[in-house]
Short mmCIF file of C-alpha atoms and ligand atoms in Angstrom, two decimals:
data_model
loop_
_atom_site.label_atom_id
_atom_site.label_comp_id
_atom_site.label_asym_id
_atom_site.label_seq_id
_atom_site.Cartn_x
_atom_site.Cartn_y
_atom_site.Cartn_z
CA UNK A 1 -0.75 -26.31 -19.40
CA UNK A 2 -1.90 -23.99 -16.64
CA UNK A 3 0.26 -23.11 -13.65
CA UNK A 4 -1.49 -23.94 -10.38
CA UNK A 5 -0.97 -21.64 -7.41
CA UNK A 6 -2.69 -23.09 -4.33
CA UNK A 7 -3.49 -20.35 -1.82
CA UNK A 8 -2.37 -21.47 1.63
CA UNK A 9 -4.98 -19.17 3.17
CA UNK A 10 -7.25 -22.22 3.19
CA UNK A 11 -4.56 -24.64 4.36
CA UNK A 12 -4.31 -26.04 7.88
CA UNK A 13 -1.84 -23.59 9.47
CA UNK A 14 -0.88 -26.11 12.14
CA UNK A 15 0.78 -28.21 9.43
CA UNK A 16 1.74 -25.69 6.82
CA UNK A 17 4.90 -27.52 5.79
CA UNK A 18 3.03 -30.76 5.04
CA UNK A 19 0.25 -28.90 3.23
CA UNK A 20 2.73 -27.10 0.97
CA UNK A 21 4.73 -30.23 0.27
CA UNK A 22 1.54 -32.10 -0.59
CA UNK A 23 0.41 -29.60 -3.25
CA UNK A 24 3.94 -29.27 -4.56
CA UNK A 25 4.19 -33.03 -4.99
CA UNK A 26 0.89 -32.96 -6.88
CA UNK A 27 2.44 -30.58 -9.42
CA UNK A 28 1.95 -27.02 -8.12
CA UNK A 29 4.76 -24.83 -9.38
CA UNK A 30 3.62 -21.84 -7.34
CA UNK A 31 2.50 -21.38 -3.75
CA UNK A 32 0.20 -18.38 -3.37
CA UNK A 33 0.71 -16.63 -0.04
CA UNK A 34 -1.94 -14.09 0.99
CA UNK A 35 -0.70 -11.29 3.23
CA UNK A 36 -3.47 -9.24 4.89
CA UNK A 37 -3.01 -6.40 7.35
CA UNK A 38 -6.47 -5.70 8.76
CA UNK A 39 -6.42 -2.24 7.10
CA UNK A 40 -6.31 -2.66 3.35
CA UNK A 41 -8.60 -5.66 3.81
CA UNK A 42 -10.72 -6.59 6.82
CA UNK A 43 -8.71 -9.68 7.77
CA UNK A 44 -5.30 -10.56 9.22
CA UNK A 45 -3.07 -13.36 8.08
CA UNK A 46 0.70 -13.62 8.27
CA UNK A 47 3.93 -11.69 8.00
CA UNK A 48 7.44 -12.26 6.66
CA UNK A 49 8.41 -14.61 9.52
CA UNK A 50 5.90 -17.20 8.30
CA UNK A 51 7.26 -16.93 4.76
CA UNK A 52 10.84 -17.41 5.97
CA UNK A 53 9.83 -20.38 8.13
CA UNK A 54 8.33 -22.28 5.22
CA UNK A 55 10.95 -21.23 2.67
CA UNK A 56 13.49 -24.00 3.44
CA UNK A 57 10.79 -26.65 3.00
CA UNK A 58 9.67 -25.80 -0.52
CA UNK A 59 11.23 -25.38 -3.94
CA UNK A 60 8.06 -23.83 -5.38
CA UNK A 61 7.82 -20.25 -6.52
CA UNK A 62 6.53 -18.17 -3.61
CA UNK A 63 3.88 -15.94 -5.10
CA UNK A 64 3.25 -13.39 -2.37
CA UNK A 65 0.07 -11.32 -2.69
CA UNK A 66 0.30 -8.20 -0.56
CA UNK A 67 -3.10 -6.93 0.55
CA UNK A 68 -1.64 -4.27 2.81
CA UNK A 69 -1.43 -0.51 3.25
CA UNK A 70 2.00 1.10 2.92
CA UNK A 71 3.47 -1.75 0.87
CA UNK A 72 6.64 0.37 0.42
CA UNK A 73 7.40 -0.21 4.08
CA UNK A 74 7.26 -4.02 3.90
CA UNK A 75 8.42 -5.20 0.47
CA UNK A 76 12.05 -5.47 1.56
CA UNK A 77 11.19 -7.79 4.48
CA UNK A 78 9.10 -9.98 2.21
CA UNK A 79 11.84 -10.14 -0.42
CA UNK A 80 14.35 -11.15 2.28
CA UNK A 81 11.97 -13.74 3.69
CA UNK A 82 12.08 -15.68 0.42
CA UNK A 83 9.32 -14.34 -1.81
CA UNK A 84 9.94 -14.87 -5.53
CA UNK A 85 7.12 -12.65 -6.76
CA UNK A 86 5.64 -9.72 -4.88
CA UNK A 87 2.25 -8.67 -6.17
CA UNK A 88 0.97 -5.28 -5.09
CA UNK A 89 -2.41 -3.62 -5.38
CA UNK A 90 -2.89 -0.58 -7.59
CA UNK A 91 -5.26 0.67 -4.87
CA UNK A 92 -2.63 0.42 -2.12
CA UNK A 93 -0.10 2.98 -3.31
CA UNK A 94 0.09 6.58 -4.49
CA UNK A 95 3.13 5.91 -6.67
CA UNK A 96 2.91 2.60 -8.49
CA UNK A 97 5.91 3.28 -10.70
CA UNK A 98 8.17 3.90 -7.71
CA UNK A 99 6.84 0.81 -5.94
CA UNK A 100 7.49 -1.36 -9.01
CA UNK A 101 11.05 -0.04 -9.20
CA UNK A 102 11.58 -0.60 -5.49
CA UNK A 103 10.47 -4.24 -5.78
CA UNK A 104 12.66 -4.81 -8.84
CA UNK A 105 15.67 -3.38 -7.03
CA UNK A 106 15.18 -6.07 -4.37
CA UNK A 107 15.85 -8.73 -7.00
CA UNK A 108 12.38 -10.29 -7.02
CA UNK A 109 9.66 -10.37 -9.65
CA UNK A 110 6.79 -7.93 -9.49
CA UNK A 111 3.09 -8.35 -10.10
CA UNK A 112 0.34 -5.74 -10.22
CA UNK A 113 -3.25 -6.40 -9.20
CA UNK A 114 -6.62 -4.68 -9.05
CA UNK A 115 -9.75 -5.17 -6.98
CA UNK A 116 -13.03 -6.05 -8.73
CA UNK A 117 -14.39 -2.45 -8.79
CA UNK A 118 -11.19 -1.04 -10.36
CA UNK A 119 -11.21 -0.76 -14.17
CA UNK A 120 -8.55 -2.78 -15.94
CA UNK A 121 -7.34 0.22 -17.97
CA UNK A 122 -5.55 1.70 -14.94
CA UNK A 123 -2.84 -0.95 -15.12
CA UNK A 124 -2.06 -0.54 -18.82
CA UNK A 125 0.68 2.06 -18.23
CA UNK A 126 2.56 -0.48 -16.06
CA UNK A 127 2.24 -3.66 -18.11
CA UNK A 128 5.68 -3.36 -19.69
CA UNK A 129 7.30 -2.93 -16.28
CA UNK A 130 5.78 -5.91 -14.47
CA UNK A 131 6.29 -9.67 -14.69
CA UNK A 132 2.67 -10.58 -14.05
CA UNK A 133 -0.83 -9.18 -13.77
CA UNK A 134 -3.20 -10.63 -11.19
CA UNK A 135 -6.90 -10.10 -11.71
CA UNK A 136 -8.97 -10.37 -8.53
CA UNK A 137 -12.25 -12.15 -9.10
CA UNK A 138 -13.45 -11.65 -5.52
CA UNK A 139 -13.17 -8.68 -3.20
CA UNK A 140 -9.97 -9.51 -1.32
CA UNK A 141 -10.00 -10.51 2.31
CA UNK A 142 -11.30 -14.03 2.56
CA UNK A 143 -11.06 -17.43 0.93
CA UNK A 144 -14.11 -19.37 -0.13
CA UNK A 145 -16.07 -16.55 -1.84
CA UNK A 146 -17.89 -16.82 -5.18
CA UNK A 147 -16.18 -15.74 -8.39
CA UNK A 148 -17.49 -12.44 -9.79
CA UNK A 149 -17.98 -13.37 -13.44
CA UNK A 150 -17.78 -9.82 -14.85
CA UNK A 151 -14.13 -9.73 -13.79
CA UNK A 152 -13.35 -12.41 -16.36
CA UNK A 153 -13.86 -9.75 -19.05
CA UNK A 154 -10.77 -7.98 -17.73
CA UNK A 155 -8.73 -11.12 -18.33
CA UNK A 156 -10.14 -11.52 -21.86
CA UNK A 157 -9.32 -7.90 -22.61
CA UNK A 158 -5.72 -8.29 -21.43
CA UNK A 159 -5.21 -11.63 -23.16
CA UNK A 160 -6.30 -10.19 -26.50
CA UNK A 161 -3.91 -7.29 -26.14
CA UNK A 162 -0.99 -9.25 -24.64
CA UNK A 163 -0.81 -12.85 -25.87
CA UNK A 164 2.40 -13.57 -23.90
CA UNK A 165 1.54 -11.87 -20.62
CA UNK A 166 1.40 -13.92 -17.41
CA UNK A 167 -2.15 -13.38 -16.18
CA UNK A 168 -3.07 -14.83 -12.81
CA UNK A 169 -6.65 -15.19 -11.61
CA UNK A 170 -7.44 -15.10 -7.89
CA UNK A 171 -10.72 -15.73 -6.13
CA UNK A 172 -13.55 -18.21 -6.36
CA UNK A 173 -11.95 -20.61 -8.84
CA UNK A 174 -13.56 -24.04 -8.51
CA UNK A 175 -13.58 -27.15 -10.66
CA UNK A 176 -17.09 -26.30 -11.81
CA UNK A 177 -16.13 -22.87 -13.22
CA UNK A 178 -12.72 -23.89 -14.54
CA UNK A 179 -13.90 -23.97 -18.16
CA UNK A 180 -14.90 -20.30 -18.03
CA UNK A 181 -11.71 -19.43 -16.19
CA UNK A 182 -9.50 -21.10 -18.80
CA UNK A 183 -11.50 -19.63 -21.69
CA UNK A 184 -10.88 -16.14 -20.31
CA UNK A 185 -7.17 -16.61 -21.00
CA UNK A 186 -5.67 -16.79 -17.51
CA UNK A 187 -2.56 -18.99 -17.32
CA UNK A 188 -1.80 -18.93 -13.58
CA UNK A 189 -4.67 -20.21 -11.48
CA UNK A 190 -4.96 -19.46 -7.77
CA UNK A 191 -7.17 -21.87 -5.89
CA UNK A 192 -7.51 -21.86 -2.12
CA UNK A 193 -10.64 -23.49 -0.78
CA UNK A 194 -11.07 -25.57 -3.96
CA UNK A 195 -7.75 -27.29 -3.19
CA UNK A 196 -7.37 -27.33 0.59
CA UNK A 197 -11.00 -27.99 1.46
CA UNK A 198 -11.23 -30.83 -1.03
CA UNK A 199 -11.30 -34.45 0.07
CA UNK A 200 -8.48 -35.11 -2.34
CA UNK A 201 -6.43 -31.91 -2.83
CA UNK A 202 -3.87 -33.62 -5.08
CA UNK A 203 -6.56 -34.53 -7.57
CA UNK A 204 -7.81 -30.94 -7.69
CA UNK A 205 -4.30 -29.64 -8.36
CA UNK A 206 -3.85 -32.18 -11.16
CA UNK A 207 -7.28 -31.42 -12.62
CA UNK A 208 -6.52 -27.69 -12.84
CA UNK A 209 -3.03 -28.25 -14.19
CA UNK A 210 -4.14 -30.61 -16.93
CA UNK A 211 -7.23 -28.71 -18.04
C1 DX5 B 301 -8.59 -13.47 -1.33
C2 DX5 B 301 -7.22 -14.04 -1.56
C3 DX5 B 301 -7.28 -15.30 -2.33
C4 DX5 B 301 -7.99 -16.42 -1.64
C5 DX5 B 301 -8.54 -17.32 -2.69
O1 DX5 B 301 -8.47 -12.24 -0.72
O2 DX5 B 301 -6.41 -13.14 -2.26
O3 DX5 B 301 -5.98 -15.72 -2.74
O4 DX5 B 301 -7.20 -17.16 -0.77
O5 DX5 B 301 -9.33 -18.28 -2.07
P1 DX5 B 301 -10.45 -19.07 -2.87
O6 DX5 B 301 -9.77 -19.81 -3.97
O7 DX5 B 301 -11.03 -19.96 -1.83
O8 DX5 B 301 -11.43 -18.05 -3.40
ZN1 ZN B 302 -4.53 -13.94 -3.19
#
């Protein structure tokens, strides 16, 4: 069974607690939280105070995706705010090894991710040190974009090499491309607009989970 990680970027921020509880009740084990700083990506979202505000209202795993410059400066605040996994971009740091160790020392899990133009090989030296790899299938910054199919090859490549690795896919996943997504070998599925813009979000969560 796949793990569903609804991205609250597409949720109604005026009722974030209800939105999270709704997808959790439908069977989402993870809540994907997109942090954007207006520098690393051309959009702004939320900071640690939002994460800590929703933390008491959810038992789900908070899967925090940091699309920010200088992640070293902020990982501690996000860990304290209640993140369970902090995923950082290969492109956002000069010293990935040090950043991975810093996150681990905060007592949270660590994920590594790459943008669509970045070749998958760059993360191979870090695979043994991380808890999860996230493959971006859109250029980060906005929800509701179309999945870039070539990026699925990165997931296939990793799945062949690492049968047990947690591989998360993020960007453009919809019910109508779910077959391809699952065939690629991803086991943690981020879905933002597909869930929160649906007429019946619970059904979408269940459909992804049970595929
Ligand atoms: C994009 C974010 C994604 C986004 C996914 O920069 O990292 O998590 O919210 O949204 P959808 O599923 O709508 O592509
Ligand atoms: Zn994301």
